[in-house]
Coordinates of C-alpha atoms in Angstrom, one line a residue:
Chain V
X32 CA 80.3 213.5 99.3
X33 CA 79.8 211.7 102.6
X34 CA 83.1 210.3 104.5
X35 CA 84.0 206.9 102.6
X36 CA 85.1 205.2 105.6
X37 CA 82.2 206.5 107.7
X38 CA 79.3 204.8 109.3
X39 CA 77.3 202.7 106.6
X40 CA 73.3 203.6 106.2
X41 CA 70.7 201.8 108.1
X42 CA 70.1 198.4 106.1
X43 CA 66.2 197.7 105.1
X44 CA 64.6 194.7 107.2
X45 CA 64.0 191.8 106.0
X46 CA 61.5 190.0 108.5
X47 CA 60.1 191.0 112.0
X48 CA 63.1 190.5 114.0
X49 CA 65.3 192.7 111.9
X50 CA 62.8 195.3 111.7
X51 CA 62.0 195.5 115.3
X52 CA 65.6 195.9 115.9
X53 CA 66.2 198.8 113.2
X54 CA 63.2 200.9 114.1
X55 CA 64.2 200.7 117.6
X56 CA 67.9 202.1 116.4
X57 CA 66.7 205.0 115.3
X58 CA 66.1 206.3 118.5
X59 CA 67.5 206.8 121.6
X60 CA 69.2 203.1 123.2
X61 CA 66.1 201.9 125.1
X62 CA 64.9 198.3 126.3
X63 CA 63.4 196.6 123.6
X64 CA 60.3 195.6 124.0
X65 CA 59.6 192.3 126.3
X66 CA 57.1 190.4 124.1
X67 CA 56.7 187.7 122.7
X68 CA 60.3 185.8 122.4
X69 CA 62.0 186.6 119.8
X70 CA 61.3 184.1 116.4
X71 CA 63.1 183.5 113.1
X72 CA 61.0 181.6 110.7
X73 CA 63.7 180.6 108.6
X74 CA 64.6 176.8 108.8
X75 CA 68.2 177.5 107.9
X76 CA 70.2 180.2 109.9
X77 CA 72.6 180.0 107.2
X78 CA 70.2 181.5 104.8
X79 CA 67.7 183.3 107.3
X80 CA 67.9 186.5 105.8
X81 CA 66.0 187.7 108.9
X82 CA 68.3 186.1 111.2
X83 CA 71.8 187.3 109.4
X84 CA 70.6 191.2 109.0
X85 CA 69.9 191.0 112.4
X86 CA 73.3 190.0 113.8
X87 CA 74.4 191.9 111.2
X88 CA 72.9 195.2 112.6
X89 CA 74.1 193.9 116.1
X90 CA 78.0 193.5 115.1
X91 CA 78.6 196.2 113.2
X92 CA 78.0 198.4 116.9
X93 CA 81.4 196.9 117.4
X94 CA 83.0 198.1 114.2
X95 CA 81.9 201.7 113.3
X96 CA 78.4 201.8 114.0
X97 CA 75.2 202.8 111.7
X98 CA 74.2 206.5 110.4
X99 CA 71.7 207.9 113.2
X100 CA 72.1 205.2 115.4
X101 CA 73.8 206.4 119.1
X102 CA 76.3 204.5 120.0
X103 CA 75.7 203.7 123.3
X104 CA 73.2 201.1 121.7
X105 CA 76.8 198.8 121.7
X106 CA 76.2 197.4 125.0
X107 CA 72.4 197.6 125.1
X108 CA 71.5 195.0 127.7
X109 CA 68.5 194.0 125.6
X110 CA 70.2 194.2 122.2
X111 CA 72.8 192.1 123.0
X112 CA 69.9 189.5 124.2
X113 CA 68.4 189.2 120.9
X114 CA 72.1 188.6 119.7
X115 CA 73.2 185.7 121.9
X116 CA 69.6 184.2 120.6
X117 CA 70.7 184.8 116.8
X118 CA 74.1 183.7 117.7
X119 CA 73.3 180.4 119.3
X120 CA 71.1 179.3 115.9
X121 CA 74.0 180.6 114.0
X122 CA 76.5 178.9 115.9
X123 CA 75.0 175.3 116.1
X124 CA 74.5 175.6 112.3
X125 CA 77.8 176.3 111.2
X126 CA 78.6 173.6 113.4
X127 CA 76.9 171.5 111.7
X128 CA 78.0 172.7 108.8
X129 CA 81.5 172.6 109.7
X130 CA 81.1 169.2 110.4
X131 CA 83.2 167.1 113.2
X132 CA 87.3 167.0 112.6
X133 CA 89.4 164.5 113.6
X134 CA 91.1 165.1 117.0
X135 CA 95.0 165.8 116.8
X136 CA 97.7 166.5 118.4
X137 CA 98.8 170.0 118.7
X138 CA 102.0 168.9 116.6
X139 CA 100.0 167.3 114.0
X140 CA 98.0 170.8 113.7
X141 CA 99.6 172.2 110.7
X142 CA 99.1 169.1 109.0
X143 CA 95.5 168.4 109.7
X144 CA 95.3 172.1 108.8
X145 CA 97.0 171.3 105.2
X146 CA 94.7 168.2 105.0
X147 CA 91.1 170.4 105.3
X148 CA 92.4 173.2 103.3
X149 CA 93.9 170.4 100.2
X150 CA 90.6 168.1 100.5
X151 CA 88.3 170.9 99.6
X152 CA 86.4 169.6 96.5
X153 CA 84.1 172.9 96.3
X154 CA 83.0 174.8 93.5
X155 CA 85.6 177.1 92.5
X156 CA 84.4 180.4 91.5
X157 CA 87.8 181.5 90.3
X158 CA 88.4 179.2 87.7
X159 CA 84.4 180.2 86.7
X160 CA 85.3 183.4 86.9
X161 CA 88.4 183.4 84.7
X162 CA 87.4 180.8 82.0
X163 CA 83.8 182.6 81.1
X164 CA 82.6 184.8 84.0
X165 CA 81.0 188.0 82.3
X166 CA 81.8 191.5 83.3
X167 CA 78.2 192.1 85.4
X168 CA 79.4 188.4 87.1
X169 CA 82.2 189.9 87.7
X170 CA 81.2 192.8 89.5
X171 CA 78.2 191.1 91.2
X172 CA 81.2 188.7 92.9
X173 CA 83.1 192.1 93.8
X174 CA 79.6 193.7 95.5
X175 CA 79.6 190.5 98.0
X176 CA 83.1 190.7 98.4
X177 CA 83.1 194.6 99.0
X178 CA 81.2 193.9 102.9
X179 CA 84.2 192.3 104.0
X180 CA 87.1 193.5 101.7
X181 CA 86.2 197.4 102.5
X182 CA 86.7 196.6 106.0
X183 CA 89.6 193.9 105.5
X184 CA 91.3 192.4 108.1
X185 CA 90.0 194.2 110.6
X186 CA 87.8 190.9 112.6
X187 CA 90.3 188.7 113.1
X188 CA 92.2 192.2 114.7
X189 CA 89.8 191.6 117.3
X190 CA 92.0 188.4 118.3
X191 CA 95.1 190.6 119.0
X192 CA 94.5 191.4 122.2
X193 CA 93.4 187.8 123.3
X194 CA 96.9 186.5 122.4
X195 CA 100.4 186.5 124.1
X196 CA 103.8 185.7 123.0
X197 CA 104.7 184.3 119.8
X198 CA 101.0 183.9 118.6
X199 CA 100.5 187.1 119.5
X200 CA 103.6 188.8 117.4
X201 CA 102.2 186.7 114.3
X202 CA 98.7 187.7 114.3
X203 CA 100.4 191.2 114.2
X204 CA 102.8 190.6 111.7
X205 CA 100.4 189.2 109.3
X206 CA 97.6 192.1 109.9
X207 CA 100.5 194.9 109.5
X208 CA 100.5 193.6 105.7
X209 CA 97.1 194.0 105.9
X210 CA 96.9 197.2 106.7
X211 CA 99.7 198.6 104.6
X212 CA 102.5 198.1 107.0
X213 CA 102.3 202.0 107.8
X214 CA 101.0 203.3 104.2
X215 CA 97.3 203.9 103.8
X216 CA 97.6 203.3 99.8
X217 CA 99.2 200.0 100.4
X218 CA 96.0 199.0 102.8
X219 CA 94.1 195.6 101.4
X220 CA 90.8 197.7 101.9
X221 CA 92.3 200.7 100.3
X222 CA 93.5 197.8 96.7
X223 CA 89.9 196.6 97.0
X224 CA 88.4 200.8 96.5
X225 CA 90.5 201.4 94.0
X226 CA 89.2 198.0 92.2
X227 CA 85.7 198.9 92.7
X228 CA 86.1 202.7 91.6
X229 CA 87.8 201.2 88.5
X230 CA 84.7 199.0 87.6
X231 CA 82.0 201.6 88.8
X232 CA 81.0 200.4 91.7
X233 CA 80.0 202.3 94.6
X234 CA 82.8 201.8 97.0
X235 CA 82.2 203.9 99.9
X236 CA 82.1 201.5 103.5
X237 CA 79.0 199.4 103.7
X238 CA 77.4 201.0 100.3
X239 CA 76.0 197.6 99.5
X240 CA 75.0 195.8 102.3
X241 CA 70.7 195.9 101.1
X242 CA 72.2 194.2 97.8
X243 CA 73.4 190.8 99.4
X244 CA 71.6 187.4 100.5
X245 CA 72.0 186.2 104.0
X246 CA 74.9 183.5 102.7
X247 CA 77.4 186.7 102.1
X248 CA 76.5 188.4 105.3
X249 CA 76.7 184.9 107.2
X250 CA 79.9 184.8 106.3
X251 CA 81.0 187.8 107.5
X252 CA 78.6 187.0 110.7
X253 CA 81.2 184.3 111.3
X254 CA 84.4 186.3 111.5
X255 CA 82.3 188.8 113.6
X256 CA 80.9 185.8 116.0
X257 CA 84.9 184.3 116.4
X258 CA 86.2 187.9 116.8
X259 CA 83.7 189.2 119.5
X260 CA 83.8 185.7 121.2
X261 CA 87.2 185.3 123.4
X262 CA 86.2 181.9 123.9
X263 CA 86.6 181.2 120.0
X264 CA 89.7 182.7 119.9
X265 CA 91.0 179.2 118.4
X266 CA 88.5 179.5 115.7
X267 CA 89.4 182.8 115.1
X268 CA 92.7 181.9 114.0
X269 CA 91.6 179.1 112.4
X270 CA 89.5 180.7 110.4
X271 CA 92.3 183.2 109.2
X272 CA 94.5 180.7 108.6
X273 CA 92.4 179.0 106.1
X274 CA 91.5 182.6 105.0
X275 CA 94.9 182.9 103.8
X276 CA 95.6 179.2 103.2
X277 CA 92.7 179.2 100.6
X278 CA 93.6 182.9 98.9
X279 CA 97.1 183.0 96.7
X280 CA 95.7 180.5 94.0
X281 CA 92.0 182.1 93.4
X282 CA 93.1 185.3 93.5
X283 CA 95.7 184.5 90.6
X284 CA 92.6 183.4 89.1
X285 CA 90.4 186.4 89.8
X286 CA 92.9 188.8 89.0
X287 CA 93.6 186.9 85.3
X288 CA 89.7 187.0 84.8
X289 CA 89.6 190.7 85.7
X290 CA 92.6 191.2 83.0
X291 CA 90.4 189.1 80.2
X292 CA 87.8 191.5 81.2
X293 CA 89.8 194.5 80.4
X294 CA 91.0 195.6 83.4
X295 CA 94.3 197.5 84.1
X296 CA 96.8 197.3 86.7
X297 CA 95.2 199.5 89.0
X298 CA 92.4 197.4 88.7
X299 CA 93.5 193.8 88.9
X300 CA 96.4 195.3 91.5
X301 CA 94.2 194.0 94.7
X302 CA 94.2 190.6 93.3
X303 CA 97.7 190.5 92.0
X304 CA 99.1 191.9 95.8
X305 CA 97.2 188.7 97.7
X306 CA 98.7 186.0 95.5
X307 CA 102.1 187.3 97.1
X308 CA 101.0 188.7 100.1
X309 CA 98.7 185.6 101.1
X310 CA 101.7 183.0 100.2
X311 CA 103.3 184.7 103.2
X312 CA 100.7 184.9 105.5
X313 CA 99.4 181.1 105.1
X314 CA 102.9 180.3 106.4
X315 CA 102.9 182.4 109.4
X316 CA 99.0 181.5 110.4
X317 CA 99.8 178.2 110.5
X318 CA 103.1 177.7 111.7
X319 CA 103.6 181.0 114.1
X320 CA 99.7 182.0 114.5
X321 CA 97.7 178.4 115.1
X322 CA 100.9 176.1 116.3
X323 CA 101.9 178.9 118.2
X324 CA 98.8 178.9 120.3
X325 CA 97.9 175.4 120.8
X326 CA 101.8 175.3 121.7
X327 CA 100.2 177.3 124.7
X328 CA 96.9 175.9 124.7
X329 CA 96.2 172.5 123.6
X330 CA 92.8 172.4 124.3
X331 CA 92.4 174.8 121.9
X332 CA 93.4 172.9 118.9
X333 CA 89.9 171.2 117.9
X334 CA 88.3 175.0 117.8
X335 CA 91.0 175.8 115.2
X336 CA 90.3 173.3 113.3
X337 CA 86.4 174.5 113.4
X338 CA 87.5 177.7 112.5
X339 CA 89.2 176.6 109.7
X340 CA 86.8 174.2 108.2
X341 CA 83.9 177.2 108.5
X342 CA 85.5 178.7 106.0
X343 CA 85.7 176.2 103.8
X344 CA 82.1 175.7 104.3
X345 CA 80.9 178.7 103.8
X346 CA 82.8 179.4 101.0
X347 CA 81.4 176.3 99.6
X348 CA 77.8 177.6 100.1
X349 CA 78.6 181.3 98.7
X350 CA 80.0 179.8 95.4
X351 CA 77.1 177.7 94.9
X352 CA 74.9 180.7 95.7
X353 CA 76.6 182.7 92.9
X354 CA 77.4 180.0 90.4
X355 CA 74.0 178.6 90.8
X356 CA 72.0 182.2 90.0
X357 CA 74.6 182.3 87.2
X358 CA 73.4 179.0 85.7
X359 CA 70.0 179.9 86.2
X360 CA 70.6 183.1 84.0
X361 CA 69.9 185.0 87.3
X362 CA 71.4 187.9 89.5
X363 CA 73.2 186.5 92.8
X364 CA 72.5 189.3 94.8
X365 CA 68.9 190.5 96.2
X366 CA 68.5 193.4 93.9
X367 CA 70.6 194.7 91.2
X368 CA 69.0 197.9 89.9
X369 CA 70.2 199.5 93.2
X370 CA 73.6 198.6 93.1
X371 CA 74.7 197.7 89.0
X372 CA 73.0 199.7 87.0
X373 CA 73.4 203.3 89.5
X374 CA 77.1 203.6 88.8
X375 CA 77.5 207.3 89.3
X376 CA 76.7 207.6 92.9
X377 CA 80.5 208.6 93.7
X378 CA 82.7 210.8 91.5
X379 CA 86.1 209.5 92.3
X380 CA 88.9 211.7 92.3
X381 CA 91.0 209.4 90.8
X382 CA 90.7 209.5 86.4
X383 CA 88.8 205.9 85.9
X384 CA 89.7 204.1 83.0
X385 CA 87.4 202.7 81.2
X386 CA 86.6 198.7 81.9
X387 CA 84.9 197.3 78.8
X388 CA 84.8 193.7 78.3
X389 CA 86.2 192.2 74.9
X390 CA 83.9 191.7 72.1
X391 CA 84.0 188.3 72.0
Chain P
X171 CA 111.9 179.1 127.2
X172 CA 110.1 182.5 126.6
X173 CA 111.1 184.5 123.2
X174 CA 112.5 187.0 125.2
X175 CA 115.3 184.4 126.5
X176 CA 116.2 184.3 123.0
X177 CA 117.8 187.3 121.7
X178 CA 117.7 188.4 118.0
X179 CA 120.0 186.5 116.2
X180 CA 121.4 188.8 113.2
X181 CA 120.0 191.8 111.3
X182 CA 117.7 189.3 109.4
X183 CA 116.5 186.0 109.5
X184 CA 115.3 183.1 107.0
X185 CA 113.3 180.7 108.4
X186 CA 112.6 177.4 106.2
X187 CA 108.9 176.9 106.9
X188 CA 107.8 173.0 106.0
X189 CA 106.8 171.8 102.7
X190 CA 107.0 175.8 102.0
X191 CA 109.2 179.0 100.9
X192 CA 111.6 180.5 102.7
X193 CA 110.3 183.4 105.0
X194 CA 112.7 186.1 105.5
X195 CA 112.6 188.8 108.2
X196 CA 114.4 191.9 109.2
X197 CA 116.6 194.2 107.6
X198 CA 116.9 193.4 104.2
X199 CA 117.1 193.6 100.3
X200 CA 116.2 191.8 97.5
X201 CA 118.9 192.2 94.7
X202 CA 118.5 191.3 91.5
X203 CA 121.8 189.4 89.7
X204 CA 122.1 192.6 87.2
X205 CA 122.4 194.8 90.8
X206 CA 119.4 196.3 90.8
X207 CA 116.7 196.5 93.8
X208 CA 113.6 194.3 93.5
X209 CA 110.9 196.0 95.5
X210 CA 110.1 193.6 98.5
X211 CA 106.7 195.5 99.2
X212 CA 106.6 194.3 102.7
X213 CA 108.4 193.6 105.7
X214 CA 107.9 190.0 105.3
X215 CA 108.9 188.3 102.2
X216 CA 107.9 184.5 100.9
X217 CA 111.0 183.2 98.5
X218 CA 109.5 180.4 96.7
X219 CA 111.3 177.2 97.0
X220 CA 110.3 174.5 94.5
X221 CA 111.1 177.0 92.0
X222 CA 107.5 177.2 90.1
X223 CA 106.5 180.3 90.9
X224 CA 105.1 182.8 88.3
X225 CA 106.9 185.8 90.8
X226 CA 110.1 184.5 91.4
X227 CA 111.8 185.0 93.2
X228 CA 108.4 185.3 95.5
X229 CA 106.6 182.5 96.7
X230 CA 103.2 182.3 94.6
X231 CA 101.8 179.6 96.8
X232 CA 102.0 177.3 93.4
X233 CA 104.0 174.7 95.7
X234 CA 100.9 173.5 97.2
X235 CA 99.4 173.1 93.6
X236 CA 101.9 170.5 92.7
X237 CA 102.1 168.6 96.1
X238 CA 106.0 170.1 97.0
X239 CA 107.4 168.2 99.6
X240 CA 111.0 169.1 101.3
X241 CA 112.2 167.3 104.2
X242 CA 113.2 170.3 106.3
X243 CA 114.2 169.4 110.0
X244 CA 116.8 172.2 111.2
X245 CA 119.3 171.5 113.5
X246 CA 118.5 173.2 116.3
X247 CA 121.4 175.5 117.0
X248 CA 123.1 175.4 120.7
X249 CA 123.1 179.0 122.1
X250 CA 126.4 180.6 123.0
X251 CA 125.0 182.5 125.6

């Protein structure tokens, strides 16, 4: 059995951009070819599924890298060329998306940040999920999840480093929790594996990125775009804090509709561990993490607020992705024989009990 | 006033946080009335506040459900040192 936390495989292209850039990481790190300038024909970034592989393939040098791709290919000169040109469209679309925020003071920050986070009006997917979400719903929510949650935590890590002082010692305390606090069983990513072994799913890093739409990987794209940016460092913890400001509730929810679904504690034990766990965190992003820095930097405070309302945003656009297919009587994700119906492709070592949904 | 010109104050701390639970730090335990240990799970607990929570004594984040409001404005306390 390959490493589970080792490099994910090559994703298959999904438009000329994308494919240029994974034939070319196959081989050696070379110059890509100077031709013709480099063209995404989708009208949205947000749901260019050409345009999100593609940054997609270009972040994930930062995090552990691709099977058979060298990693020198990280700081490729003309790699990371064709990723500032992704980034910009991606940038000035979630933007847009975003929408502008009322300016405020720095001491008005937590505030504002309550305002965004209370206002939301979206679809929610949890309460979906736990009134009459099926068992195949279920686990088609917990394949898009799995891109972010196998890796959890570990973009906004990226702002560690960029922080001093007080921000800096809350960005850490919060990501300890994440990662266990010292204890590799207690690790988010580690709760989310053991949830996805429980229901089948292939839960080794990256196992099913070819399964989801440009929307899922966009909104991992932004946590990678804040993270690898220093100059978003605002949004980065603006994005976290609304991360964990928007996480207790629908994770009671999701956890309650995994129950309903027949699953055990193991199981439903990722989703039971953020209800308390985020409760905590949402207080320290936003009164240690974001105060603390616009404390230090005021000019920062309008980029939090970005940060913050992306996710909201995006969020807003993956629910309606999923509930959408749902109401449609369709699959969310690009292709579901792949991923749903080849459920033996890892023997766990841990006895799985079985997860059958109720009769009724 | 860096945090470093504020030395740790005792072996734990329990800072109100606004319209929130009470976040405790440091070294200690959560005991139960009957004696026994309730298992923290991590270093930095939430105790819920408006006293709705389905975890108590954790904080659930089921404050912000029902619009909990506490006017909390510590007295900053003068340093000896």
């Amino acid at each position: 059995m390959s490493d589970p936390y080792g490099r994910a495989a090559l994703p298959e292209p999904r438009g000329p951009v994308s494919a240029m850039l994974r034939e070319a990481l196959r081989r050696a790190p070379h110059d890509l070819p100077a031709g013709p300038p480099v063209d995404f024909t989708g009208t949205d970034p947000l749901t260019d599924e050409d345009l999100q592989l593609t940054l997609f393939l270009c972040y994930e040098l930062h995090y552990r890298g691709w099977q058979g791709v060298e990693d020198a290919w990280e700081w490729q000169p003309s790699l990371l060329a064709v990723r500032a040109i992704a980034e910009r469209r991606f940038e000035e679309a979630i933007r847009r998306l975003a929408g502008s925020q009322p300016t405020v003071s720095p001491d008005d920050l937590p505030a504002a940040l309550h305002r965004l986070t209370t206002d939301d009006e979206g679809p929610s997917l949890g309460e979906f999920l736990r009134r009459r979400g099926t068992l195949p719903q279920f686990r088609e929510f917990l394949v898009h999840r799995s891109v972010y949650h196998l890796r959890e935590a570990d973009p906004h890590s990226w702002g560690i480093p960029r922080l001093g002082g007080p921000p800096k010692a809350a960005l850490v305390e919060i990501q300890m929790d994440e990662y266990g606090n010292g204890q590799p069983h207690r690790m988010h990513a580690e709760l989310f594996r053991t949830t996805i072994d429980r229901l089948g799913l292939d839960s080794r890093y990256g196992a099913h990125l070819d399964a989801v739409p440009a929307i899922t990987l966009a909104t991992n794209n932004a946590m990678s775009l804040f993270g690898l940016h220093r100059r978003l460092r605002g949004a980065l913890v603006g994005h976290l804090a609304a991360f964990e400001m928007t996480s207790s509730l629908p994770n009671r929810r999701y956890g309650d509709a995994l129950r309903r679904l027949g699953g055990d504690a193991a199981a439903t034990r990722f989703f039971d561990e953020h209800v308390e766990a985020d409760a905590v965190h949402e207080q320290i992003a936003v009164h240690d993490l974001c105060a603390g820095l616009v404390r230090q930097e005021p000019a920062l405070t309008a980029d939090v607020l970005f940060g913050a309302a992306t996710v909201l945003a995006l969020d807003d656009l993956f629910a309606r992705h999923l509930l959408g297919a749902w109401a449609a009587g369709r699959s969310s994700l690009r292709s579901t024989a792949s991923e749903l119906v080849h459920l033996s492709a890892v023997v766990s070592s841990v006895p799985r009990a079985p997860v059958t949904a109720r009769s009724s | 006033m860096t945090p470093s010109d504020c030395p740790e104050p005792a072996a734990a701390t329990i800072t109100p946080y606004p319209d929130g639970p009470l976040i405790v730090r440091g070294d200690f335990a959560v005991i139960a009335p009957d004696g026994r240990q309730i298992d923290a799970k991590r270093r930095t607990i939430a105790l819920c506040r408006c006293g709705k929570s389905a975890l108590i004594p954790f904080c659930d984040g089921t404050h912000k459900a029902l619009g909990f409001r506490v006017d909390t404005h510590p007295t900053p306390v003068e340093s000896a040192g």
